[in-house]
mmCIF file of C-alpha atoms in Angstrom:
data_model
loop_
_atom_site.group_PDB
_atom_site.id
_atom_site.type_symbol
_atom_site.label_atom_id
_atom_site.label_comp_id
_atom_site.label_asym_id
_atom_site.label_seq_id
_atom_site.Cartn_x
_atom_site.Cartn_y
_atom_site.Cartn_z
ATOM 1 C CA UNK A 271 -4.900 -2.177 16.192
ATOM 2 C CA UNK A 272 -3.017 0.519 14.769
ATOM 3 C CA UNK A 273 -0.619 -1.611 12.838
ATOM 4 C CA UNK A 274 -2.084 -4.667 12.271
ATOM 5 C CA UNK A 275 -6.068 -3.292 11.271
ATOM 6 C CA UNK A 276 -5.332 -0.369 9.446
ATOM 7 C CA UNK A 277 -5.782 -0.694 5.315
ATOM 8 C CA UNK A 278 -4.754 2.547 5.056
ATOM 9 C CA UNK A 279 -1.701 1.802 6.079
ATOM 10 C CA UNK A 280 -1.242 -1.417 4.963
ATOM 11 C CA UNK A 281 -2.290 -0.078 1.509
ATOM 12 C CA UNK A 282 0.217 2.637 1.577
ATOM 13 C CA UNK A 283 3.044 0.497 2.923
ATOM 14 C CA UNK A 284 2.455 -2.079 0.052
ATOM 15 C CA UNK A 285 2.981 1.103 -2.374
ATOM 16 C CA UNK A 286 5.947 1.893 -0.579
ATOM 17 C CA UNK A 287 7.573 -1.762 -0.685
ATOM 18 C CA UNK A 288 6.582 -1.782 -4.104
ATOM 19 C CA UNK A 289 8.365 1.430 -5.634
ATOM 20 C CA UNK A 290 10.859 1.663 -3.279
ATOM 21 C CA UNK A 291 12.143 -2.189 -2.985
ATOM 22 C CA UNK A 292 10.450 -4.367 -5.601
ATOM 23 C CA UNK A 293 10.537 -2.087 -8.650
ATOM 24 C CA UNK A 294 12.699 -3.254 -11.308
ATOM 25 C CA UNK A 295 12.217 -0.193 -13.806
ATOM 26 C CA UNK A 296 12.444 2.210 -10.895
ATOM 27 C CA UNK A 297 15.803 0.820 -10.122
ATOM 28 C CA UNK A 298 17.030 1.248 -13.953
ATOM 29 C CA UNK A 299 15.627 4.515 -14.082
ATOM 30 C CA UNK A 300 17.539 5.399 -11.125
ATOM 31 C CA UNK A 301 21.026 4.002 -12.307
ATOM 32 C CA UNK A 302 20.303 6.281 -15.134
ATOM 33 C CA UNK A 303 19.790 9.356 -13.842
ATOM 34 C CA UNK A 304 22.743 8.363 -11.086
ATOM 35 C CA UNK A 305 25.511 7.973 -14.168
ATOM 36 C CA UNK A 306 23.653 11.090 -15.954
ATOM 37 C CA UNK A 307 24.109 13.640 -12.971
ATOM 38 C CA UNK A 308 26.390 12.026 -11.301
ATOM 39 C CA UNK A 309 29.048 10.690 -13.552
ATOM 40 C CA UNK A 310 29.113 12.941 -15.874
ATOM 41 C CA UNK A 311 32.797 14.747 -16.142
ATOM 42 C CA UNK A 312 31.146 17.870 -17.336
ATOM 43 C CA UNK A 313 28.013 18.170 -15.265
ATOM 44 C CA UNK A 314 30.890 17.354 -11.817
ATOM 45 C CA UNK A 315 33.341 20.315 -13.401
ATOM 46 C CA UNK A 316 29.684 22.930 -13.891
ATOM 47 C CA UNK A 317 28.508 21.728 -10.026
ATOM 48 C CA UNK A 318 31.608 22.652 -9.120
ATOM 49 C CA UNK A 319 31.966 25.833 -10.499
ATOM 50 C CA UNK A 320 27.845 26.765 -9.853
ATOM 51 C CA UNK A 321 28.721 25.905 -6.117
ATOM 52 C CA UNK A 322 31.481 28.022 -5.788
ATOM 53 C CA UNK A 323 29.588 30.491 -7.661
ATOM 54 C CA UNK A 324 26.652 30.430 -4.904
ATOM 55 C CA UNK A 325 28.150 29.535 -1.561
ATOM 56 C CA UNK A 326 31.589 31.507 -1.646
ATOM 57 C CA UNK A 327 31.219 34.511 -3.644
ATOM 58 C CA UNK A 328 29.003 37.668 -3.101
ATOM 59 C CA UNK A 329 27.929 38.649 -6.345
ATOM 60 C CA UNK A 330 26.556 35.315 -6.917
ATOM 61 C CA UNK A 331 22.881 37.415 -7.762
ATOM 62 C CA UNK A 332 24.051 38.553 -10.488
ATOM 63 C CA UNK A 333 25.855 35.973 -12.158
ATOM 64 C CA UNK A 334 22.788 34.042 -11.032
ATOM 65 C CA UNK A 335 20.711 36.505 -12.854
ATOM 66 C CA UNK A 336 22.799 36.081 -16.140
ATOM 67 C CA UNK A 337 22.810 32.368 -15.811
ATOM 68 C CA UNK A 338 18.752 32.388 -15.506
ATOM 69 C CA UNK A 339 18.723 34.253 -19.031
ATOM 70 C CA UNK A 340 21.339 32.274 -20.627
ATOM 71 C CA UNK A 341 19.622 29.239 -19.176
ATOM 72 C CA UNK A 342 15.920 30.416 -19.624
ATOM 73 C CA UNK A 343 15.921 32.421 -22.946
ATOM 74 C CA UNK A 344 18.591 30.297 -24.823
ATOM 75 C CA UNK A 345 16.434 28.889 -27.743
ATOM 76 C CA UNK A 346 19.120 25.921 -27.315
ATOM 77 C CA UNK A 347 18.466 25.048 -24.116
ATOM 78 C CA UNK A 348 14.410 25.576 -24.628
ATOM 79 C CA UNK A 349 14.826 23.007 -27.218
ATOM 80 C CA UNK A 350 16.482 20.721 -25.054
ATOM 81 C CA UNK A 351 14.024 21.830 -21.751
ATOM 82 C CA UNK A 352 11.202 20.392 -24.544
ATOM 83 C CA UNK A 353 12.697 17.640 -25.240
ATOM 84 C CA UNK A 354 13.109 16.927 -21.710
ATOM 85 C CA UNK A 355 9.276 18.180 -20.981
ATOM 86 C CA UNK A 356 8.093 15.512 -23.236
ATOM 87 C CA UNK A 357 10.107 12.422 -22.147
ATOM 88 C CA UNK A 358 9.441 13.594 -18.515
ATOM 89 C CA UNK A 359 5.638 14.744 -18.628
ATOM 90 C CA UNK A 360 3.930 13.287 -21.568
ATOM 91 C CA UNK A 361 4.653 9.726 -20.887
ATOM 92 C CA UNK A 362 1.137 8.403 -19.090
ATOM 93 C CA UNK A 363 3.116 5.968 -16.771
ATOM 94 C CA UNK A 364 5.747 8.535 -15.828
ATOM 95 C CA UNK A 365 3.072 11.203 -14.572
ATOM 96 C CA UNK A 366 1.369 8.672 -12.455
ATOM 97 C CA UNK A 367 4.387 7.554 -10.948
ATOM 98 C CA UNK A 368 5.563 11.058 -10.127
ATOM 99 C CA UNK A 369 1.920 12.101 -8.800
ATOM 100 C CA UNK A 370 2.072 9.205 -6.544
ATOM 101 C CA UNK A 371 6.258 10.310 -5.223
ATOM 102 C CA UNK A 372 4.195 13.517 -5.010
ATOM 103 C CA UNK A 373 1.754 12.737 -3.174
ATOM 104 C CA UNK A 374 3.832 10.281 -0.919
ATOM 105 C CA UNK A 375 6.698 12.823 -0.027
ATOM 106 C CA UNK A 376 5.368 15.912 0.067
ATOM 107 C CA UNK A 377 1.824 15.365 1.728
ATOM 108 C CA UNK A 378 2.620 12.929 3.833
ATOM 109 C CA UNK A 379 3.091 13.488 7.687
ATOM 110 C CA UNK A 380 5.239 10.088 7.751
ATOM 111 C CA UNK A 381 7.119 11.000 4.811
ATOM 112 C CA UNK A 382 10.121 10.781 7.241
ATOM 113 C CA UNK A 383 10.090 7.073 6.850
ATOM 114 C CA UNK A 384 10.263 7.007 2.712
ATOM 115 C CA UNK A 385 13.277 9.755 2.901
ATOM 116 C CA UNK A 386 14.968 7.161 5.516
ATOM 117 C CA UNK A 387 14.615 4.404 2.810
ATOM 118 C CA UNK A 388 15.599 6.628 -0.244
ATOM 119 C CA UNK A 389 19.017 8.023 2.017
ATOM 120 C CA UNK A 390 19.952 4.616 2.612
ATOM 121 C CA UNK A 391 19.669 3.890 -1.240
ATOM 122 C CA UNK A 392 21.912 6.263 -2.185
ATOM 123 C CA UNK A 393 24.306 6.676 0.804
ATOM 124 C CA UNK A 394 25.645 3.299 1.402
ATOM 125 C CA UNK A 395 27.008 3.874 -2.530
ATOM 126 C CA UNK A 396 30.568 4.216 -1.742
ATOM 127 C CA UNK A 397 31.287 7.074 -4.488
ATOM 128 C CA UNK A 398 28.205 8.717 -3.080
ATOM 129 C CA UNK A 399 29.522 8.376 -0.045
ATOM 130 C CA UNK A 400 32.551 10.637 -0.317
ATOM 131 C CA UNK A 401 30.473 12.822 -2.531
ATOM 132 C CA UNK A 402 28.437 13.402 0.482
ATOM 133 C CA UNK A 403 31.198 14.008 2.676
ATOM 134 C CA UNK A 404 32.593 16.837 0.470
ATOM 135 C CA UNK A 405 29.323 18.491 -0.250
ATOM 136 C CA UNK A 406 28.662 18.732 3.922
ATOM 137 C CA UNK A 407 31.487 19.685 4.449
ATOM 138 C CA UNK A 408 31.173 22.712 1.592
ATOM 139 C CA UNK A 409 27.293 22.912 2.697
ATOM 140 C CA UNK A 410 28.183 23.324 6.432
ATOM 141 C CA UNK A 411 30.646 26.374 6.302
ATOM 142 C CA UNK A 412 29.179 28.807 4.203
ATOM 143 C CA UNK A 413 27.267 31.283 5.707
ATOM 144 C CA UNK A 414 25.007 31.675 3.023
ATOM 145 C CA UNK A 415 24.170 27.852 3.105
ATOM 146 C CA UNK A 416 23.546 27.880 6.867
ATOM 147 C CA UNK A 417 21.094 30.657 6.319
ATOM 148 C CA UNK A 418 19.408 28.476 3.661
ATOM 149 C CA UNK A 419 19.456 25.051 5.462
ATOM 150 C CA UNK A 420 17.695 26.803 8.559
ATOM 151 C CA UNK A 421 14.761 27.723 6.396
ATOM 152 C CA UNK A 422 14.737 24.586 4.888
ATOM 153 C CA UNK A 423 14.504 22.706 8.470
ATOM 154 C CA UNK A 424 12.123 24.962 9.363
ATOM 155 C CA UNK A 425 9.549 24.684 6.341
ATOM 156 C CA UNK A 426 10.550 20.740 6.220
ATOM 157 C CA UNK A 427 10.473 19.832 9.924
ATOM 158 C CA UNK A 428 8.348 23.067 11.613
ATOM 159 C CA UNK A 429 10.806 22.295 14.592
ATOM 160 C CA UNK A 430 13.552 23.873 16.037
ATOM 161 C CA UNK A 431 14.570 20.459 18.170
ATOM 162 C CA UNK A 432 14.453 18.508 15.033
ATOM 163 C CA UNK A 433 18.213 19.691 14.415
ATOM 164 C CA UNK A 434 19.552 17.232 16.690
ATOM 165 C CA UNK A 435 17.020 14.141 15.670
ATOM 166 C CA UNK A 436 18.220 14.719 12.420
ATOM 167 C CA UNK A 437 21.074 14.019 13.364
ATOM 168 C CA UNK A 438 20.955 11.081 14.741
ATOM 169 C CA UNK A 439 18.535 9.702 12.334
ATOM 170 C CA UNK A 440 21.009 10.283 9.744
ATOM 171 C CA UNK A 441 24.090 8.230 11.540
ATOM 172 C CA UNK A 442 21.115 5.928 11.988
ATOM 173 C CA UNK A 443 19.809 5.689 8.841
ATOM 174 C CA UNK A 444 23.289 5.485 6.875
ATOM 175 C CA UNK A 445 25.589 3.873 8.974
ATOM 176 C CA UNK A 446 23.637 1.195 10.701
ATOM 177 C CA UNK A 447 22.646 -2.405 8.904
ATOM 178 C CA UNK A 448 19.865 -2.887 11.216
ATOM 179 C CA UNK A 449 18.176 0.616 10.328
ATOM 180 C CA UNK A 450 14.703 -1.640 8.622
ATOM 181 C CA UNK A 451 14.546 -2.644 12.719
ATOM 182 C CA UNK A 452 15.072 0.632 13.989
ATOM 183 C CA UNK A 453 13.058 2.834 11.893
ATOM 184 C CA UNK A 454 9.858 2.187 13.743
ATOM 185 C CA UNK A 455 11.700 3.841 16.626
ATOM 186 C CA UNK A 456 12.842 7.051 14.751
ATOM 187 C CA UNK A 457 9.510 7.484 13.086
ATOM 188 C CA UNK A 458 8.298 8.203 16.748
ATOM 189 C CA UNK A 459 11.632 10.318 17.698
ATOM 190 C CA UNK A 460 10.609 12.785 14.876
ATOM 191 C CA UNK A 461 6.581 12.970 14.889
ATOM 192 C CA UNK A 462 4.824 12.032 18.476
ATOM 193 C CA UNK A 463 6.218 10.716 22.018
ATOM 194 C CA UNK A 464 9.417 8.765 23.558
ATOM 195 C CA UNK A 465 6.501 6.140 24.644
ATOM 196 C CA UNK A 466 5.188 5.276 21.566
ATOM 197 C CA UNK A 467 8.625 5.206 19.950
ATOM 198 C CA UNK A 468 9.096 1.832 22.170
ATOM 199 C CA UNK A 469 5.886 0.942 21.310
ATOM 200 C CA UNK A 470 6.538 0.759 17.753
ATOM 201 C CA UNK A 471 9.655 -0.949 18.334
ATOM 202 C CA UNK A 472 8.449 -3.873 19.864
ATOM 203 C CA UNK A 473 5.292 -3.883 17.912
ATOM 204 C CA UNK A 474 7.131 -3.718 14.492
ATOM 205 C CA UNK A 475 9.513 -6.768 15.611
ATOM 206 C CA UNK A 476 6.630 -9.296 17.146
ATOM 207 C CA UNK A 477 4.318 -8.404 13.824
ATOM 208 C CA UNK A 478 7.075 -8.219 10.983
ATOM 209 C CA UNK A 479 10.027 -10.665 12.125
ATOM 210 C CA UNK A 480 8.709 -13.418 14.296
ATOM 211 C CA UNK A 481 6.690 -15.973 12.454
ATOM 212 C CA UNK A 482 5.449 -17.421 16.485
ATOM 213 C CA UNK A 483 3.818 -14.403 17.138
ATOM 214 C CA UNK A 484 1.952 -13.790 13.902
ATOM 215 C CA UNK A 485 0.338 -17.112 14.454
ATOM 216 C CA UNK A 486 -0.472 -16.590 18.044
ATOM 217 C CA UNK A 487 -1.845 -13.601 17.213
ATOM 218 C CA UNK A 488 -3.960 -15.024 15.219
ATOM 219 C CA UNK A 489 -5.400 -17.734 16.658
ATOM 220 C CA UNK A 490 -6.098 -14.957 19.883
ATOM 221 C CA UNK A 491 -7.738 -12.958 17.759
ATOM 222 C CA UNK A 492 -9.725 -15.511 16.139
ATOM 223 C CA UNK A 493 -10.199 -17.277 19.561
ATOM 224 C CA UNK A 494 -11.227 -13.551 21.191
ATOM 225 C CA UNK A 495 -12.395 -11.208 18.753
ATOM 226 C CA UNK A 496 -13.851 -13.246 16.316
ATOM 227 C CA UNK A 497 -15.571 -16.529 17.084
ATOM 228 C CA UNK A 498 -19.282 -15.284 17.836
ATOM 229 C CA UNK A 499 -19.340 -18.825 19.150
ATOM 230 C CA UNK A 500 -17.522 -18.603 21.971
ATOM 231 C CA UNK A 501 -19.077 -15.440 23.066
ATOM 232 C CA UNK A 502 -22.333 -17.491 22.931
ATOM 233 C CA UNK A 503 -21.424 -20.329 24.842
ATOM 234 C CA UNK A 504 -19.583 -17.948 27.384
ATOM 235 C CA UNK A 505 -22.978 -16.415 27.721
ATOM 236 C CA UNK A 506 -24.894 -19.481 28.258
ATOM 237 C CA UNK A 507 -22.749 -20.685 30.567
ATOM 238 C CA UNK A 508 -22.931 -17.513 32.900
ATOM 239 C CA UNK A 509 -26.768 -17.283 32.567
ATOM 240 C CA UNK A 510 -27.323 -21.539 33.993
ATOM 241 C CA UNK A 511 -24.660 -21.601 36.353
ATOM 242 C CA UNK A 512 -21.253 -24.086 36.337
ATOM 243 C CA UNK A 513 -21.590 -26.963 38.747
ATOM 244 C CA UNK A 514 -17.923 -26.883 39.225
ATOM 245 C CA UNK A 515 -17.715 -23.398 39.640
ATOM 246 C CA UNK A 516 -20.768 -23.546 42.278
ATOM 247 C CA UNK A 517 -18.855 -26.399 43.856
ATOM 248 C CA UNK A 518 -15.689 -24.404 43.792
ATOM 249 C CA UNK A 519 -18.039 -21.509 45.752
ATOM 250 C CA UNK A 520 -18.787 -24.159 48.255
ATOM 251 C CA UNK A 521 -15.498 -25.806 49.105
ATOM 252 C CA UNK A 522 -13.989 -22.446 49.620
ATOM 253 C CA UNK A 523 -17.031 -20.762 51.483
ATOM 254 C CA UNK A 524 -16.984 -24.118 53.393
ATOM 255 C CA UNK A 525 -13.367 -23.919 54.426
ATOM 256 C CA UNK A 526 -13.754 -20.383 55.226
ATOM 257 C CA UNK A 527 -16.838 -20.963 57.764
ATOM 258 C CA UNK A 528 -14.914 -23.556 59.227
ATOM 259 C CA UNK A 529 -11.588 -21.541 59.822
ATOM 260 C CA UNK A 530 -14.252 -18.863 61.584
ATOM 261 C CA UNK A 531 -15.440 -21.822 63.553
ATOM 262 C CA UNK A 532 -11.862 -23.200 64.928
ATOM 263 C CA UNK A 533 -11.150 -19.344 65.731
ATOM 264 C CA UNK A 534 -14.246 -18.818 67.791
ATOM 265 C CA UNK A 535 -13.718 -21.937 69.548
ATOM 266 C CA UNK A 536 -10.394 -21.421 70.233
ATOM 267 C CA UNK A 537 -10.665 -17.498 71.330
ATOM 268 C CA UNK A 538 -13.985 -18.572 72.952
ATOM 269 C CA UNK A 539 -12.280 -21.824 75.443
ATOM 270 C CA UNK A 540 -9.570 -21.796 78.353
ATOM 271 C CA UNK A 541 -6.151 -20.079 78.541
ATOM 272 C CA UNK A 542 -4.831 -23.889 78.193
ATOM 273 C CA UNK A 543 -6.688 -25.140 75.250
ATOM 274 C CA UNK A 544 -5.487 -21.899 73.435
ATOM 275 C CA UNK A 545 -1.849 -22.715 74.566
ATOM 276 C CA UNK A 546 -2.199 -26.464 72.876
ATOM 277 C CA UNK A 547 -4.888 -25.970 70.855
ATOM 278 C CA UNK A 548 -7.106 -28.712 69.031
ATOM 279 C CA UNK A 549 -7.867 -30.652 66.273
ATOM 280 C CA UNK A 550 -10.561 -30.761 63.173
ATOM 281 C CA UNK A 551 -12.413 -33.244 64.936
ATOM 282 C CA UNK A 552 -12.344 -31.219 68.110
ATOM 283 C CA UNK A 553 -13.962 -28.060 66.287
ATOM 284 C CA UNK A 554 -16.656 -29.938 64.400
ATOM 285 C CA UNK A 555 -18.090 -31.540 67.674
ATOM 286 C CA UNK A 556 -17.930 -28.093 69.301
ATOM 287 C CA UNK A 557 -19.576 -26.539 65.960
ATOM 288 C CA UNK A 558 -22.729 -26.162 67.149
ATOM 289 C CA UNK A 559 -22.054 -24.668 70.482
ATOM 290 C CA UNK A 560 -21.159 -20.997 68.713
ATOM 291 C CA UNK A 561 -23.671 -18.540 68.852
ATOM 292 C CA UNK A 562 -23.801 -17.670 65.153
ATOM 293 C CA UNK A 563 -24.227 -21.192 64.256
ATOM 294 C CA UNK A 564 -21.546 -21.366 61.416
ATOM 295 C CA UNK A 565 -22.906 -24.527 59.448
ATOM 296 C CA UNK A 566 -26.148 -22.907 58.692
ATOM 297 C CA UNK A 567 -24.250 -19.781 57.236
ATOM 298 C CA UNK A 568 -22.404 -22.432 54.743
ATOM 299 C CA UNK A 569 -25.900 -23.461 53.561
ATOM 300 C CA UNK A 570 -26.936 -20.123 53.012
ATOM 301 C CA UNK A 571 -24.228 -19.353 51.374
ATOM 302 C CA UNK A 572 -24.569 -21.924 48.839
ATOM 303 C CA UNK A 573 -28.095 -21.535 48.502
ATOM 304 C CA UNK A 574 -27.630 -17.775 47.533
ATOM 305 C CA UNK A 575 -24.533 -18.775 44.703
ATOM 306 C CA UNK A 576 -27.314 -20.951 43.202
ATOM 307 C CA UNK A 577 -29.549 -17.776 42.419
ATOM 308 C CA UNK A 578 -26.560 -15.655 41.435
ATOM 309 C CA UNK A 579 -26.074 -15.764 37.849
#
């Protein structure tokens, strides 16, 4: 139910597929901005120096300070900041597209999942790759950064064990080729239970990968939830009464009367016919010498699974 009937989710999810997988412009727009930040010789050599700027050295506030008015108040770079404004904010399809990212990442409680997707996009680049490596490693040993990344977890996460499922969801997430399979399990690990986290695991691989069990899912459901048919008939048939159920009712009730019988015989005769004991025949001819007179007890029986619905 909560996988396969939700439109909400299957709404968002198409979305999702959509920007994140299928877009053809998004992926452009990405190799862009990759070779403009990333590539670049100059913006590398200012990262660089802006890093060591802010991680390593104490009077970063104040060359911080200076930077913000060179940056800031630099009728250069306001020019430029315009330019970018426009290209950026002023294009129609641009500011729906970021209001939906917007919306998506930062409102979202399952927001985990598209940040999964979007690390595996850019980690499994094998530049980016290295990159990564040098900025944790320049990230992870400055003091000042430390301080900085624990606020971050906390405002991001609003957990204090989410250090160490972080963690694993990122060796997950980047190093694994099965991580599509897997993510229904870490969405779980970081948001609700260790239950549900299986739950999702097997649900996400009998609905998404196996062809079988889509179809005999739905012919169940159609079979169960939705044929108003069947429910009718089933109805019917409980109100009037199956003759092969009521015979069913009768053989066994029949069976069982006549077990009682060969027991009361037996338990009821000599020390030597219980030591050999008897046949069918035997307890049918002494069938009417019991006190409780079993035979009659089989009709009544049947009489009262006739007025039984």
């Amino acid at each position: 139910y909560l996988v396969c009937y939700s439109t909400w989710c299957a709404t968002v999810l198409g979305v999702l597929q959509y920007l994140v997988c299928c877009s053809t412009w998004c992926a452009t727009v990405l190799g862009v901005l990759q070779y403009l930040v990333c590539y670049s010789t100059w913006c590398a050599t200012v990262l660089g120096v802006l890093q060591y700027l802010v991680c390593y050295s104490t009077w970063c506030v104040t060359v911080l300070g200076v930077l913000q008015y060179l940056v800031c108040y630099s009728t250069w770079c306001a020019t430029v900041l315009g330019v970018l404004q426009y290209l950026v904010c002023y294009s129609t399809w641009c500011v729906t597209v970021l209001g939906v990212l917007q919306y998506l990442v930062c409102y979202s409680t399952w927001c985990a999942t598209v940040l999964g997707v979007l690390q595996y996009l850019v980690c499994y680049s094998t530049w980016c790759v290295t990159v990564l490596g040098v900025l944790q490693y320049l990230v992870c040993y400055s003091t000042w950064c430390v301080t900085v990344l624990g606020v971050l977890q906390y405002l991001v996460c609003y957990s204090t064990w989410c250090v160490t499922v972080l963690g694993v969801l990122q060796y997950l997430v980047c190093y694994s080729t099965w991580c599509d399979t897997v993510l229904g399990v870490l969405q779980y690990l970081v948001c609700y239970s260790t239950w549900c986290a299986t739950v999702l695991g097997v649900l996400q691989y009998l609905v998404c990968y196996s062809t079988w069990c889509a179809t005999v899912l739905g012919v169940l459901q159609y079979l169960v939830c939705y044929s108003t048919w069947c429910a009718t008939v089933l109805g019917v048939l409980q109100y009037l009464g199956n003759f092969w159920v009521m015979a069913a009712n009768l053989t066994f009730t029949s069976l069982s009367v006549f077990h009682l019988a060969y027991l009361g015989i037996m338990f009821g005769g000599d020390v030597s016919t219980q030591e050999k004991g008897y046949g069918m025949w035997h307890t049918l001819r002494h069938w009417t010498h019991l006190d409780f007179a079993s035979h009659w007890v089989a009709l009544a029986t049947f009489a009262v699974s006739l007025v039984l619905p």
